[in-house]
Coordinates of C-alpha atoms in Angstrom, one line a residue:
M1 CA -12.2 -17.0 3.3
V2 CA -10.7 -13.6 2.7
T3 CA -9.5 -11.6 5.7
I4 CA -8.0 -8.2 6.2
Q5 CA -4.7 -9.9 7.0
K6 CA -4.9 -11.8 3.6
I7 CA -5.5 -8.5 1.9
R8 CA -2.6 -6.8 3.6
D9 CA -0.4 -9.8 2.7
E10 CA -1.4 -9.4 -0.9
L11 CA -0.7 -5.7 -0.8
K12 CA 2.8 -6.5 0.1
R13 CA 3.2 -8.0 -3.4
V14 CA 2.6 -4.5 -4.9
I15 CA 6.0 -2.9 -5.3
D16 CA 6.5 0.8 -5.6
P17 CA 7.8 1.5 -9.1
E18 CA 10.4 4.0 -7.9
L19 CA 11.7 2.3 -4.8
P20 CA 12.5 -1.4 -4.2
L21 CA 9.8 -1.7 -1.5
N22 CA 6.2 -2.8 -1.2
I23 CA 3.5 -0.3 -0.6
V24 CA 2.7 -1.7 2.9
D25 CA 6.2 -1.3 4.2
L26 CA 6.5 2.0 2.4
G27 CA 3.6 3.3 4.6
L28 CA 1.2 4.0 1.7
I29 CA -1.6 1.8 3.1
R30 CA -3.6 3.8 5.7
D31 CA -6.6 1.5 6.3
V32 CA -8.2 -1.7 5.0
S33 CA -11.8 -2.6 5.8
L34 CA -13.8 -5.6 4.7
E35 CA -17.5 -6.2 5.0
D36 CA -19.4 -9.0 3.2
G37 CA -16.8 -9.2 0.5
D38 CA -16.7 -5.5 -0.1
C39 CA -13.1 -4.2 0.4
R40 CA -12.2 -0.6 1.0
I41 CA -8.6 0.5 1.0
E42 CA -7.5 4.0 2.0
M43 CA -4.0 4.8 0.8
T44 CA -1.7 7.6 0.0
L45 CA 1.2 8.2 -2.3
T46 CA 4.7 9.6 -1.7
S47 CA 3.8 12.7 -3.7
A48 CA 0.8 14.2 -5.4
E49 CA 3.1 14.7 -8.4
C50 CA 3.9 11.0 -8.5
P51 CA 3.9 9.9 -12.2
M52 CA 2.2 6.6 -11.1
A53 CA -0.6 8.3 -9.2
D54 CA -3.3 6.8 -11.4
S55 CA -1.8 3.4 -11.9
I56 CA -0.8 2.4 -8.4
P57 CA -4.4 2.5 -7.1
E58 CA -5.5 0.6 -10.2
V59 CA -3.0 -2.1 -9.5
V60 CA -4.1 -2.3 -5.9
A61 CA -7.7 -2.7 -6.9
R62 CA -6.8 -5.3 -9.5
V63 CA -4.7 -7.4 -7.2
I64 CA -7.2 -7.4 -4.4
G65 CA -10.1 -7.9 -6.7
K66 CA -8.6 -11.3 -7.7
L67 CA -8.8 -12.7 -4.2
D68 CA -11.5 -15.3 -3.5
G69 CA -14.2 -13.8 -1.5
V70 CA -13.7 -10.2 -2.6
R71 CA -16.8 -9.0 -4.3
S72 CA -15.8 -5.3 -4.8
V73 CA -12.8 -3.1 -4.2
E74 CA -12.8 0.7 -3.6
V75 CA -9.4 2.4 -3.4
E76 CA -9.4 5.9 -2.1
V77 CA -6.2 8.0 -2.3
V78 CA -5.9 10.5 0.7
W79 CA -3.4 13.2 1.2
D80 CA -3.9 14.1 4.9
P81 CA -1.6 13.6 6.7
P82 CA 1.0 13.8 3.9
W83 CA 3.3 10.8 3.5
S84 CA 6.7 11.1 5.1
T85 CA 9.6 8.8 5.5
E86 CA 8.6 8.3 9.2
M87 CA 5.8 6.1 7.8
I88 CA 8.2 3.5 6.4
S89 CA 8.1 0.4 8.6
P90 CA 11.3 -0.9 10.3
A91 CA 11.4 -3.8 7.8
G92 CA 11.1 -1.3 5.0
R93 CA 13.9 0.8 6.4
A94 CA 16.1 -2.3 6.5
I95 CA 15.3 -3.1 2.9
L96 CA 16.0 0.4 1.7
A97 CA 19.3 0.6 3.7
K98 CA 20.4 -2.7 2.2
A99 CA 19.5 -1.6 -1.3
S100 CA 21.4 1.6 -0.9
G101 CA 24.4 -0.1 0.7
S102 CA 24.4 2.2 3.6
G103 CA 23.6 -0.3 6.3
P104 CA 20.8 -0.1 8.8
S105 CA 19.1 3.2 9.2
P106 CA 17.9 4.6 12.5
A107 CA 14.3 4.1 13.4

C-alpha cells in the first residue's frame, strides 16, 4: 500500500542535477497529498530560471507514478514563498558541506 511516507522516500531518490542532493533535503518539496491513489505534489525549484525547470517535475511524476497503488500524479510548481537556502534540511546541509570540503555548516 502506498503511503505519503513511501512517496517522500521515493522523492529522496530524485537528485538535483546541479547539486549533489536529493530534492527533499534540498527543500524543494512543499507538500504531498494522497487520496484514493491520486497523488498531488507541490514543489518549488531553486530558481525560475533553472534550466531543468521542465524536466525535474516530469521526473518526479514519472518516479512516483511507478509506485504500486498510485493511480495518478499531479505535480504543481509553486514560487511563493521563493526557495532559499534556509529550506535545506540539516541532513542536506551536512551532505553539501561534505561535498564542498568545508565541514559542517551552521543550521
